[in-house]
């Protein structure tokens, strides 16, 4: 089947052959040949390389069976996160556009990163960034609750990794904090107040991990009541040199929020009493 596919697209064959030639020159160094000479075929990257290039070939012609190749990759005995990240990149490289396949590859790569005996904070940060960006694009309105819960789980896992390592990039922590906070602001703008408060609170949990930037961001907060923290800000623009500018709402807007919140709490209490 794969041979028939290649014969139908000789132009892609030539390009892929050149890529394979260049890639194998780098990949199959003396260390790999030494491994093969010793007879340790378990570390032979040939099958992995063939699957990657089959994936690339199918992706470029928008083959609907692309996910089958990913499944074959996932069954490899010695699968590395980098392989899945390469697959994810190829799934979204024009003219290919397979976000569901990309997401599946990234989720498995993220899982493998966290299973490593020695977690690499830099590699984890790049994978998590891509996974969150793909699942929850910036400025998306009408976010489904299931998507929010999925991304929330990634944030929780990210916090665990940040607590476990010492090399998680500060700029990526800042990005996570900013995205969580701005998601809360976006939810607030469409009247989803409880979710907004929850997401802004999540963003604040990253503040203590900012290191040298922590004091810069803390100094911008003037919070009379912790429960209403997200009312006193505008969306953040991520910047390493310039902390975000906070915008206080008017007293009228603040009172309106507390009235709405009181009505909601009263409604919940009434519903509980009726049961």
Coordinates of C-alpha atoms in Angstrom, one line a residue:
X1 CA 0.0 0.0 0.0
X2 CA 2.8 2.4 0.9
X3 CA 4.7 1.5 -2.2
X4 CA 1.7 2.3 -4.4
X5 CA 1.3 5.6 -2.6
X6 CA 4.9 6.5 -3.4
X7 CA 4.6 5.5 -7.0
X8 CA 1.6 7.8 -7.5
X9 CA 3.6 10.8 -6.2
X10 CA 7.1 10.7 -7.7
X11 CA 7.8 14.3 -6.9
X12 CA 7.3 13.8 -3.2
X13 CA 9.4 10.6 -3.4
X14 CA 12.4 12.6 -4.7
X15 CA 12.0 15.2 -2.0
X16 CA 11.6 12.6 0.8
X17 CA 14.5 10.6 -0.5
X18 CA 16.7 13.8 -0.3
X19 CA 15.4 14.4 3.2
X20 CA 16.1 10.8 4.3
X21 CA 19.6 11.0 2.9
X22 CA 20.3 14.2 4.8
X23 CA 18.7 13.0 8.0
X24 CA 20.3 9.6 8.0
X25 CA 23.7 11.2 7.6
X26 CA 23.1 12.9 10.9
X27 CA 21.2 10.2 12.6
X28 CA 23.3 7.2 11.8
X29 CA 26.5 8.3 13.3
X30 CA 29.3 6.0 14.4
X31 CA 27.6 5.4 17.7
X32 CA 24.5 3.9 15.9
X33 CA 26.7 1.7 13.7
X34 CA 28.6 0.5 16.8
X35 CA 25.2 -0.5 18.3
X36 CA 24.2 -2.4 15.2
X37 CA 27.5 -4.2 15.0
X38 CA 27.0 -5.5 18.5
X39 CA 23.7 -6.9 17.4
X40 CA 21.5 -4.7 19.6
X41 CA 18.7 -4.3 17.2
X42 CA 16.3 -3.0 19.9
X43 CA 17.9 0.4 19.4
X44 CA 17.8 0.3 15.6
X45 CA 16.0 3.5 14.5
X46 CA 15.2 2.3 11.0
X47 CA 11.6 1.4 11.7
X48 CA 11.0 4.7 13.4
X49 CA 12.5 6.6 10.5
X50 CA 10.4 4.7 8.0
X51 CA 7.2 5.4 9.9
X52 CA 8.1 9.1 10.2
X53 CA 8.6 9.5 6.5
X54 CA 5.5 7.4 5.7
X55 CA 3.6 9.8 8.0
X56 CA 5.1 12.8 6.2
X57 CA 4.2 11.4 2.8
X58 CA 0.6 10.7 3.8
X59 CA 0.3 14.1 5.5
X60 CA 1.3 16.0 2.5
X61 CA -1.4 14.4 0.3
X62 CA -4.0 14.8 3.1
X63 CA -4.5 11.0 3.4
X64 CA -7.4 10.2 5.7
X65 CA -5.7 7.1 7.0
X66 CA -2.9 9.2 8.6
X67 CA -3.9 8.3 12.1
X68 CA -3.2 4.6 11.3
X69 CA 0.5 5.5 10.9
X70 CA 0.4 7.3 14.3
X71 CA -1.0 4.2 15.9
X72 CA 1.9 2.2 14.4
X73 CA 4.3 4.7 15.9
X74 CA 2.7 4.4 19.3
X75 CA 3.3 0.6 19.2
X76 CA 7.1 1.0 18.9
X77 CA 9.0 -0.6 21.7
X78 CA 11.4 2.2 22.4
X79 CA 9.3 5.3 21.6
X80 CA 10.8 8.7 22.5
X81 CA 8.9 11.9 23.1
X82 CA 10.9 13.6 20.3
X83 CA 9.5 11.2 17.7
X84 CA 5.9 12.1 18.7
X85 CA 6.7 15.8 18.7
X86 CA 8.1 15.4 15.1
X87 CA 4.9 13.6 14.1
X88 CA 2.8 16.4 15.7
X89 CA 4.7 19.0 13.8
X90 CA 4.3 17.2 10.5
X91 CA 0.6 16.8 11.1
X92 CA 0.2 20.6 11.0
X93 CA 2.9 21.5 8.5
X94 CA 1.2 23.0 5.4
X95 CA -0.4 21.7 3.3
X96 CA -1.2 19.2 6.0
X97 CA -3.8 20.1 8.6
X98 CA -4.7 17.3 11.1
X99 CA -5.2 19.0 14.5
X100 CA -6.7 15.9 16.1
X101 CA -3.8 13.7 15.0
X102 CA -1.4 16.4 16.2
X103 CA -3.1 16.6 19.6
X104 CA -3.0 12.9 20.1
X105 CA 0.7 12.8 19.3
X106 CA 1.4 15.7 21.7
X107 CA -0.7 14.1 24.5
X108 CA 1.4 10.9 24.3
X109 CA 4.6 12.9 24.1
X110 CA 3.6 14.9 27.2
X111 CA 2.9 11.6 29.0
X112 CA 6.3 10.2 28.0
X113 CA 8.0 13.3 29.2
X114 CA 6.4 13.0 32.6
X115 CA 7.3 9.3 32.8
X116 CA 11.0 9.9 32.4
X117 CA 13.2 9.1 35.4
X118 CA 14.9 12.4 35.0
X119 CA 12.3 15.0 33.8
X120 CA 13.7 17.7 31.4
X121 CA 12.0 21.0 32.3
X122 CA 12.9 22.7 29.0
X123 CA 11.5 19.8 26.8
X124 CA 8.4 19.5 29.0
X125 CA 7.7 23.2 28.7
X126 CA 7.8 23.2 24.9
X127 CA 5.5 20.2 24.7
X128 CA 3.0 21.6 27.2
X129 CA 3.0 25.0 25.5
X130 CA 2.1 23.3 22.1
X131 CA -0.6 21.1 23.7
X132 CA -2.3 24.0 25.5
X133 CA -2.1 26.3 22.4
X134 CA -3.6 23.7 20.2
X135 CA -6.4 22.7 22.6
X136 CA -7.3 26.3 23.7
X137 CA -6.3 28.9 21.0
X138 CA -5.9 32.5 22.2
X139 CA -9.0 34.6 22.2
X140 CA -11.5 31.8 21.6
X141 CA -15.0 32.7 22.6
X142 CA -17.7 30.1 23.5
X143 CA -15.3 27.7 25.1
X144 CA -16.9 24.4 25.9
X145 CA -16.7 23.3 29.6
X146 CA -15.1 20.0 28.6
X147 CA -12.3 21.8 26.8
X148 CA -11.7 24.0 29.8
X149 CA -11.5 20.9 32.1
X150 CA -9.1 19.2 29.7
X151 CA -6.8 22.2 29.6
X152 CA -7.2 22.6 33.4
X153 CA -5.8 19.1 33.8
X154 CA -2.8 20.1 31.7
X155 CA -2.2 23.1 33.9
X156 CA -2.3 20.9 37.0
X157 CA 0.2 18.5 35.5
X158 CA 2.4 21.5 34.5
X159 CA 2.4 22.8 38.1
X160 CA 3.5 19.3 39.3
X161 CA 6.4 19.3 36.8
X162 CA 7.4 22.9 37.7
X163 CA 7.5 21.8 41.4
X164 CA 9.6 18.8 40.5
X165 CA 12.3 20.4 38.4
X166 CA 14.7 23.3 38.6
X167 CA 15.1 24.0 34.9
X168 CA 11.6 24.9 33.8
X169 CA 12.0 28.2 31.8
X170 CA 10.7 31.2 33.5
X171 CA 9.4 32.6 30.3
X172 CA 7.2 29.5 29.9
X173 CA 5.9 29.8 33.5
X174 CA 5.0 33.4 32.6
X175 CA 3.2 32.3 29.5
X176 CA 1.2 29.7 31.4
X177 CA 0.2 32.3 34.0
X178 CA -0.8 34.8 31.4
X179 CA -2.8 32.3 29.4
X180 CA -4.7 31.1 32.5
X181 CA -5.4 34.7 33.6
X182 CA -6.5 35.9 30.2
X183 CA -8.8 32.9 29.9
X184 CA -10.4 34.0 33.1
X185 CA -10.8 37.5 31.8
X186 CA -12.3 36.2 28.5
X187 CA -14.8 34.1 30.5
X188 CA -15.7 37.1 32.6
X189 CA -16.4 39.2 29.5
X190 CA -19.1 36.7 28.4
X191 CA -20.7 36.5 31.8
X192 CA -19.2 33.2 33.0
X193 CA -18.2 34.6 36.4
X194 CA -17.6 31.5 38.5
X195 CA -15.4 30.0 35.8
X196 CA -13.6 33.3 35.4
X197 CA -12.7 33.5 39.1
X198 CA -11.5 29.9 39.0
X199 CA -9.2 30.5 36.0
X200 CA -7.8 33.8 37.3
X201 CA -7.0 32.0 40.5
X202 CA -5.2 29.3 38.6
X203 CA -3.1 32.0 36.9
X204 CA -2.1 33.4 40.3
X205 CA -0.8 29.9 41.4
X206 CA 2.1 30.3 38.9
X207 CA 3.1 33.7 40.4
X208 CA 5.3 32.1 43.1
X209 CA 7.3 30.2 40.5
X210 CA 8.3 33.3 38.6
X211 CA 11.6 33.9 40.4
X212 CA 13.1 37.3 39.5
X213 CA 9.8 38.4 37.9
X214 CA 7.7 37.6 40.9
X215 CA 8.1 40.9 42.7
X216 CA 7.4 42.9 39.4
X217 CA 4.1 41.3 39.0
X218 CA 3.1 41.3 42.7
X219 CA 3.8 45.0 42.9
X220 CA 1.0 45.6 40.3
X221 CA -1.6 43.9 42.4
X222 CA -3.8 46.1 44.7
X223 CA -6.4 43.7 45.9
X224 CA -8.8 44.8 48.6
X225 CA -10.6 41.4 48.5
X226 CA -9.0 38.2 47.3
X227 CA -12.4 36.8 46.1
X228 CA -12.7 39.6 43.6
X229 CA -9.1 39.7 42.3
X230 CA -10.0 39.3 38.7
X231 CA -12.3 42.4 38.7
X232 CA -9.3 44.6 39.1
X233 CA -7.4 43.8 35.9
X234 CA -7.4 43.8 32.2
X235 CA -5.9 41.0 30.1
X236 CA -2.2 40.6 30.4
X237 CA 0.3 41.1 27.6
X238 CA 3.2 38.8 28.3
X239 CA 6.4 40.8 28.7
X240 CA 9.7 40.0 30.5
X241 CA 10.6 43.6 30.9
X242 CA 7.3 45.3 31.5
X243 CA 4.8 43.9 34.0
X244 CA 1.1 44.1 33.1
X245 CA -0.9 47.2 33.8
X246 CA -4.0 46.6 36.0
X247 CA -7.2 48.5 35.5
X248 CA -9.4 49.1 38.5
X249 CA -13.1 48.9 37.8
X250 CA -15.4 51.6 39.0
X251 CA -17.2 51.3 42.4
X252 CA -20.5 50.9 40.5
X253 CA -19.2 48.0 38.5
X254 CA -17.7 46.4 41.6
X255 CA -21.0 46.7 43.5
X256 CA -22.9 45.3 40.6
X257 CA -20.6 42.2 40.6
X258 CA -21.3 41.6 44.4
X259 CA -25.0 42.0 43.8
X260 CA -24.9 39.4 41.0
X261 CA -22.8 37.1 43.1
X262 CA -25.1 37.4 46.1
X263 CA -28.1 36.6 44.0
X264 CA -26.4 33.5 42.7
X265 CA -25.4 32.3 46.1
X266 CA -29.0 33.0 47.3
X267 CA -30.3 31.0 44.4
X268 CA -28.0 28.1 45.2
X269 CA -29.0 28.1 48.9
X270 CA -32.7 28.2 47.9
X271 CA -32.2 25.2 45.6
X272 CA -30.4 23.3 48.3
X273 CA -33.1 24.0 50.9
X274 CA -35.8 22.9 48.5
X275 CA -34.2 19.5 48.2

